[in-house]
Tab-separated table of N, CA and C in Angstrom:
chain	number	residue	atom	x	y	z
A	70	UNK	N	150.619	186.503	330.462
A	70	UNK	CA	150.525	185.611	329.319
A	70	UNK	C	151.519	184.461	329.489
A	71	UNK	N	151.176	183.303	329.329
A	71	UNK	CA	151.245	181.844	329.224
A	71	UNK	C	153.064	182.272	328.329
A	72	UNK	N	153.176	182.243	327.534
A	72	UNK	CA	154.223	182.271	326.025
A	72	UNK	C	155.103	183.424	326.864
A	73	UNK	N	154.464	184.676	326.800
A	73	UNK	CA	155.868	185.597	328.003
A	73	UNK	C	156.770	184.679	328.986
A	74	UNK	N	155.540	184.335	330.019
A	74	UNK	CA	156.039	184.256	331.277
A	74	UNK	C	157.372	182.312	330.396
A	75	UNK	N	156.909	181.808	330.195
A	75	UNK	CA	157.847	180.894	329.667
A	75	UNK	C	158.770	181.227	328.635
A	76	UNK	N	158.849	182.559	328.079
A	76	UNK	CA	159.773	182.632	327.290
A	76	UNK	C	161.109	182.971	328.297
A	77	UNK	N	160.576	184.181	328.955
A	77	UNK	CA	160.974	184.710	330.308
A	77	UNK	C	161.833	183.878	331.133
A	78	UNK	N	160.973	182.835	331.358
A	78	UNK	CA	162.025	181.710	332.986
A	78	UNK	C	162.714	181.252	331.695
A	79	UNK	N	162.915	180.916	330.671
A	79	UNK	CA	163.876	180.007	330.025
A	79	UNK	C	164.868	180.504	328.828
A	80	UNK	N	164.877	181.243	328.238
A	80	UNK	CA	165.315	181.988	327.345
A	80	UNK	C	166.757	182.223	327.478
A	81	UNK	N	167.787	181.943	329.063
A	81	UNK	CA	168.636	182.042	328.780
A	81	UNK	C	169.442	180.433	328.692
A	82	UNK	N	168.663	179.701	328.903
A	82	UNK	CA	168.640	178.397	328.871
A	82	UNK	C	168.924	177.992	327.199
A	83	UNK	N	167.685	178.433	326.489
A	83	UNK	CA	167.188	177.357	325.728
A	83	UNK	C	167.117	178.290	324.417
A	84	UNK	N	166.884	177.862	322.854
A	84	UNK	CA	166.667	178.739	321.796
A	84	UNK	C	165.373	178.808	321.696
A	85	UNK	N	164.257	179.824	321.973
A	85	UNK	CA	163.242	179.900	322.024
A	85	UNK	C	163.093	180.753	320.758
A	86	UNK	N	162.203	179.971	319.802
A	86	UNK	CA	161.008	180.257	318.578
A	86	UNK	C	159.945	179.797	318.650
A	87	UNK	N	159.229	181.445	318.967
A	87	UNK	CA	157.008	181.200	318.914
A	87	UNK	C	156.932	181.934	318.187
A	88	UNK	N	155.461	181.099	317.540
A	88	UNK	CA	154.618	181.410	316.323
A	88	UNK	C	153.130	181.427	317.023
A	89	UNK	N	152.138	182.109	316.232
A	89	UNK	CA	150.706	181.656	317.028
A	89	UNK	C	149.992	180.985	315.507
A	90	UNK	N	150.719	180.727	314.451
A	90	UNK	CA	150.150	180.033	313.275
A	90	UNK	C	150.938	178.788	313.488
A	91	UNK	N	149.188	177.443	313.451
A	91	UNK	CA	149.522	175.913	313.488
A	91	UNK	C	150.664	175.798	312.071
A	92	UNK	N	149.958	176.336	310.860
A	92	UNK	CA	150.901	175.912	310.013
A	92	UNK	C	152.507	176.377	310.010
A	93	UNK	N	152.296	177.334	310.148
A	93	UNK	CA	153.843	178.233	310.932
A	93	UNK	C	154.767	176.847	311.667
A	94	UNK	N	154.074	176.270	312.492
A	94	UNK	CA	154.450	175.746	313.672
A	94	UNK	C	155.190	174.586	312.667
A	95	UNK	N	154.460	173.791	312.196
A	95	UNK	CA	154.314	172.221	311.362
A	95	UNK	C	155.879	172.993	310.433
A	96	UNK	N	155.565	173.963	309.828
A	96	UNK	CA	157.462	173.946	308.738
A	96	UNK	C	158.466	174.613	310.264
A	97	UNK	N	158.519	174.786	310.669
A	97	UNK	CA	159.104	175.063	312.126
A	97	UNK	C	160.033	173.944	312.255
A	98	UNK	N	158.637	173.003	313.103
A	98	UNK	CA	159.689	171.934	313.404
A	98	UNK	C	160.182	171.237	312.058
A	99	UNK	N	159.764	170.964	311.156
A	99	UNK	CA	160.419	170.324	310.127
A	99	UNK	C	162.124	170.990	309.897
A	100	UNK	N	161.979	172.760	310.094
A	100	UNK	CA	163.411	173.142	309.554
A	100	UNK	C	164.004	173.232	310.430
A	101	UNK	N	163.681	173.231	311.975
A	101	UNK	CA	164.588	173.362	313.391
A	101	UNK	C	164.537	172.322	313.863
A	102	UNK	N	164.005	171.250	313.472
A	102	UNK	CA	164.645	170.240	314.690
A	102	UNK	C	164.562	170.202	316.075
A	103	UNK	N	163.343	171.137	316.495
A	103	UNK	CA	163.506	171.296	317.994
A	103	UNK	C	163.336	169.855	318.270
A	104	UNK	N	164.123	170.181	320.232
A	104	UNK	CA	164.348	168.624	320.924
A	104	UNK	C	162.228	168.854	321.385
A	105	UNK	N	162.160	170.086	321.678
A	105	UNK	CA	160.297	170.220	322.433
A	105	UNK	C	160.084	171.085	321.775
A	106	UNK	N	158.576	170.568	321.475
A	106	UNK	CA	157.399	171.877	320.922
A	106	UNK	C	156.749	172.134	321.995
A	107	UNK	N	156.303	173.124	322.692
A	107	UNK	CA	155.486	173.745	323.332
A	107	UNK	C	153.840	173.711	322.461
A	108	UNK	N	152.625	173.333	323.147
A	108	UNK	CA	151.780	174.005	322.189
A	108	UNK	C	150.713	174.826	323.666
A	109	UNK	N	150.021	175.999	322.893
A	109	UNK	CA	148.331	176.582	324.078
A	109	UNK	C	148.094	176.361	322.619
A	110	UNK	N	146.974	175.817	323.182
A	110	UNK	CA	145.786	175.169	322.184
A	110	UNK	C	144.736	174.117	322.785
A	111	UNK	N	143.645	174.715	321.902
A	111	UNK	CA	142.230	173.932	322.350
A	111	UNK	C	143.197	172.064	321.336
A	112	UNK	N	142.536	171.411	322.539
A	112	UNK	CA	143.211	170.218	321.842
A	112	UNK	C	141.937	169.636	321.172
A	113	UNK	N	142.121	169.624	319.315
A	113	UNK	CA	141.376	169.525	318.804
A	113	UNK	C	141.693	167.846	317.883
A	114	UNK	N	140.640	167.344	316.748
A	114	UNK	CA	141.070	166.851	316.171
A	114	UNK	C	142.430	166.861	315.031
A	115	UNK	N	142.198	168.166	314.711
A	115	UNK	CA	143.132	168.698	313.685
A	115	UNK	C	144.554	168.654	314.158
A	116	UNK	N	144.245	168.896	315.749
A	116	UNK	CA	146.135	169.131	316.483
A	116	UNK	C	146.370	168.297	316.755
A	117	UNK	N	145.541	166.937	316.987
A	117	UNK	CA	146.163	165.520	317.397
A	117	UNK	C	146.550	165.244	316.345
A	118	UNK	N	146.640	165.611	314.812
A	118	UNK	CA	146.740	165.110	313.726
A	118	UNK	C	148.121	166.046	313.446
A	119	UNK	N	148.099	166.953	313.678
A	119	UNK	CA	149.467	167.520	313.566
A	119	UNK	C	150.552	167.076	314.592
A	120	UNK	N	150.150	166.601	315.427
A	120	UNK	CA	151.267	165.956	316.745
A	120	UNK	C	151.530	164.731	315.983
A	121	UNK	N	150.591	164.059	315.744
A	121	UNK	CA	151.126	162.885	314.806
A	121	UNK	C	152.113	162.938	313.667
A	122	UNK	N	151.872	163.729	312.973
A	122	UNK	CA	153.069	164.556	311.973
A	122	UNK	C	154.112	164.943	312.310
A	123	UNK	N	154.112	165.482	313.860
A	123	UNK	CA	155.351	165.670	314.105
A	123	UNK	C	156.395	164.273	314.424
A	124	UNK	N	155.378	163.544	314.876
A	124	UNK	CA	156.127	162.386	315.312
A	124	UNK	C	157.067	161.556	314.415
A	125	UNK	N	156.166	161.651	312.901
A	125	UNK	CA	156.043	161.179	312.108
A	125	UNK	C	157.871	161.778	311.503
A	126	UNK	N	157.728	162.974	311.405
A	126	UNK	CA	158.938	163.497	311.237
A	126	UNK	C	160.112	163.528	311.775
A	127	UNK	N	159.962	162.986	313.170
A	127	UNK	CA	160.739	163.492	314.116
A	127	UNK	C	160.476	162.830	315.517
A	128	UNK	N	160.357	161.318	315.740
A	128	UNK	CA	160.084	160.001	316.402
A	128	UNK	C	160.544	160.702	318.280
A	129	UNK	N	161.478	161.456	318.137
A	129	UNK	CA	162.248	161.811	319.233
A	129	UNK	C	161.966	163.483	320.493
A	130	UNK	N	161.395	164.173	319.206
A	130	UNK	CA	160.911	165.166	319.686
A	130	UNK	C	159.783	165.142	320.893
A	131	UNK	N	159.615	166.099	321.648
A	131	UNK	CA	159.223	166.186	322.947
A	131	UNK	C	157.678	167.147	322.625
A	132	UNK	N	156.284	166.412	323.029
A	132	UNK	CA	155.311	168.074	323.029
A	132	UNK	C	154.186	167.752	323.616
A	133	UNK	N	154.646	169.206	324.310
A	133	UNK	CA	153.695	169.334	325.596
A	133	UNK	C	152.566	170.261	325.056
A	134	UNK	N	151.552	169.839	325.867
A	134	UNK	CA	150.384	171.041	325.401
A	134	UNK	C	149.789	171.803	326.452
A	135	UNK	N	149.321	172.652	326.819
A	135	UNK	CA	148.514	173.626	327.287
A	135	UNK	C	147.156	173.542	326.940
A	136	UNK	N	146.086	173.351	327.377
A	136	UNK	CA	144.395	174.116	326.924
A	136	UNK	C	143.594	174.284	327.961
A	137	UNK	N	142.538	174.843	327.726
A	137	UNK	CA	141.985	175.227	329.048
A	137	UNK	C	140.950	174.110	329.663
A	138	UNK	N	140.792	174.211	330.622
A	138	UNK	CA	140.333	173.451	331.187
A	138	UNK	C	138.645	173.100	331.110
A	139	UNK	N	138.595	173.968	330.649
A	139	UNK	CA	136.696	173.805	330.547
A	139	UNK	C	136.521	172.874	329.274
A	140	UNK	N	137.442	172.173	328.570
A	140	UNK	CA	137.396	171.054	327.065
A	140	UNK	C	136.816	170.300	327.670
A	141	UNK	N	135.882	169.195	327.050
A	141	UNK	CA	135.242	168.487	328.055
A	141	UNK	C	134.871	167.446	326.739
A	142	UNK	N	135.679	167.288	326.149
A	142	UNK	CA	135.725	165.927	324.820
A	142	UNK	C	136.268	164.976	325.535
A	143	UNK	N	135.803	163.722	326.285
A	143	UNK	CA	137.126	163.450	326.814
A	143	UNK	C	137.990	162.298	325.792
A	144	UNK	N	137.176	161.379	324.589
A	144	UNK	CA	137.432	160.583	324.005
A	144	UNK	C	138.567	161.756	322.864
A	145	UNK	N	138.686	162.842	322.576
A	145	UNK	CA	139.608	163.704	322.222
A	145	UNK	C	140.611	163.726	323.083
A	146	UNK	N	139.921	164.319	324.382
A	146	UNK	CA	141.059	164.498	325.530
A	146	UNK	C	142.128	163.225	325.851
A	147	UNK	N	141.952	162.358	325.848
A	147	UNK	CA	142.644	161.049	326.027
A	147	UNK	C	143.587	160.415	324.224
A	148	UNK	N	143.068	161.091	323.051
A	148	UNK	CA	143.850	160.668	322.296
A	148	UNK	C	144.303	161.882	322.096
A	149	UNK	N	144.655	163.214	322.728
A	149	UNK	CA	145.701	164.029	322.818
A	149	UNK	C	146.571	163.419	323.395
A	150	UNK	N	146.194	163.397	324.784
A	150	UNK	CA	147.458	162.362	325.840
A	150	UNK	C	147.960	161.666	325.104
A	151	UNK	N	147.665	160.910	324.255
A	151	UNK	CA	148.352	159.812	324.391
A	151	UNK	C	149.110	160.178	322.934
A	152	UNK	N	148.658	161.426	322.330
A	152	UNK	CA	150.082	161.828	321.192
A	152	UNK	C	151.246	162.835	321.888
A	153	UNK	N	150.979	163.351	323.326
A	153	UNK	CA	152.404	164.472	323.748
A	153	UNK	C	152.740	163.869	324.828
A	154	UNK	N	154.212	164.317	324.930
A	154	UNK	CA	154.784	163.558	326.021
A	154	UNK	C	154.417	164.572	327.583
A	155	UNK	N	153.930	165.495	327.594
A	155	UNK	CA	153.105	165.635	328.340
A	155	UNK	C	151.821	166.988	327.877
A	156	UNK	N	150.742	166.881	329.245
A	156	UNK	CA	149.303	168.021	328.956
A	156	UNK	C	149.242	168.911	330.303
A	157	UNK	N	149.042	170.072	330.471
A	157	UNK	CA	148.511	170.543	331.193
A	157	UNK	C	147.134	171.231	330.946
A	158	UNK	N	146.301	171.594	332.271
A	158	UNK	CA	145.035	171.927	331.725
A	158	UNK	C	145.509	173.024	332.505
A	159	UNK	N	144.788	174.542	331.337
A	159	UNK	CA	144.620	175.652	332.820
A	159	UNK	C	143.975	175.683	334.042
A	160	UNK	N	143.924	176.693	334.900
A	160	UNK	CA	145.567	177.083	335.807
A	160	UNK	C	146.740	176.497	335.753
A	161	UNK	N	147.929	176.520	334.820
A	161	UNK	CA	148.913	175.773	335.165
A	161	UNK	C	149.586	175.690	336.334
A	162	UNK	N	150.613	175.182	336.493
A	162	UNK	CA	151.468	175.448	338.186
A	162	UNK	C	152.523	175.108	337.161
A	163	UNK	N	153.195	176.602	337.500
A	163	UNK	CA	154.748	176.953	336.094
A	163	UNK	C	155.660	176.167	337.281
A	164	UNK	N	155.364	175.875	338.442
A	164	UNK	CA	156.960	174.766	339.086
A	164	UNK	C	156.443	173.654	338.374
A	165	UNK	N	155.573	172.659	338.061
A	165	UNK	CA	155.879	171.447	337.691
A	165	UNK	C	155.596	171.866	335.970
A	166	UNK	N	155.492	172.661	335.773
A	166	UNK	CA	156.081	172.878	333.971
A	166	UNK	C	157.589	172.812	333.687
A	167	UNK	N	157.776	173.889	334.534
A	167	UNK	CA	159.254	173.955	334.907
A	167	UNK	C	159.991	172.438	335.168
A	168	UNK	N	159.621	172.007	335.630
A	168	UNK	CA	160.409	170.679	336.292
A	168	UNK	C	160.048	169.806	335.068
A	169	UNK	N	159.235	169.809	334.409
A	169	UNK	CA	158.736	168.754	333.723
A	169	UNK	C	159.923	169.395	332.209
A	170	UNK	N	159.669	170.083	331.776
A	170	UNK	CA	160.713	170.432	330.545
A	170	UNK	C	162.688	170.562	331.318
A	171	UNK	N	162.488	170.538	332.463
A	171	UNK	CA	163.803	170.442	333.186
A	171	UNK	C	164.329	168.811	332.880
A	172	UNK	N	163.323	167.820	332.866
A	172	UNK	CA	163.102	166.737	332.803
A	172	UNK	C	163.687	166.587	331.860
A	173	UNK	N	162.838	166.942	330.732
A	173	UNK	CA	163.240	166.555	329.627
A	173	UNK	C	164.606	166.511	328.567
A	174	UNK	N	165.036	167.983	329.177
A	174	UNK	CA	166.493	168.553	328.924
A	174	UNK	C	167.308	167.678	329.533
A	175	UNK	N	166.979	166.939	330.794
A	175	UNK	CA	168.241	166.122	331.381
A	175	UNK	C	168.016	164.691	330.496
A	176	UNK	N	166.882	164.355	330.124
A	176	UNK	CA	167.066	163.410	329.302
A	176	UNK	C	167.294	163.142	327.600
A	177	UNK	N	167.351	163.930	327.485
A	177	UNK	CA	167.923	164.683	325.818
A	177	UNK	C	169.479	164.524	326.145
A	178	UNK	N	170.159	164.694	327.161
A	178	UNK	CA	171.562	164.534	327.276
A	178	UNK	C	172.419	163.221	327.220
C-alpha cells in the first residue's frame, strides 16, 4: 500500500497525519498547517475544487497527487496539474517521489 510504504520511508523525518475522508482532509489542513498534502485519488472535479481551497487558505502549501493511470479526462487531467505542485500516475517510482518531496523540504527552508 501506497500510504504504508510512504508513511514508512518518512516518518522519522517528517509529522505524518492520514485520513482516507476528503472532508477529514479539508479541516486538517486548515488546523495543521501542513508545509505538503499528499493526496491517492481519482483526480476529479470535486478535488480540483478542494486543491483550490487549499490554496485559497494556505497560498504556500505544497500537493502532490497520486491516481491511477487508466483516468483518461484529459481536459480534468490538465486542470489538476495545474492546481498541485506536483502528479504522479500509477505505477509510481517511490525514488522520484522521494526526491521530489526531498525537494520540497529543501525549499521550505
Amino acid at each position: 500500500d501506497l500510504c504504508v510504504s510512504l508513511r514508512m520511508l518518512f516518518q522519522e523525518q517528517y509529522n505524518i497525519v492520514t485520513t482516507t475522508e476528503p472532508d477529514i482532509m479539508m479541516m486538517m489542513v486548515k488546523s495543521f498547517k501542513p508545509e505538503l498534502v499528499i493526496v491517492d485519488a481519482l483526480p476529479t472535479e470535486r478535488m480540483r475544487l478542494r486543491f483550490s481551497q487549499m490554496r485559497k487558505e494556505d497560498p504556500h502549501v505544497r500537493i502532490m497527487i497520486f491516481y491511477a493511470s487508466f483516468f483518461d479526462n484529459p481536459r480534468l487531467h490538465e486542470f489538476i496539474r495545474q492546481s498541485v505542485d506536483a502528479a504522479f500516475s500509477k505505477p509510481i517510482d517511490l525514488a522520484e517521489v522521494t526526491k521530489r518531496i526531498n525537494d520540497f523540504a529543501l525549499s521550505a527552508q
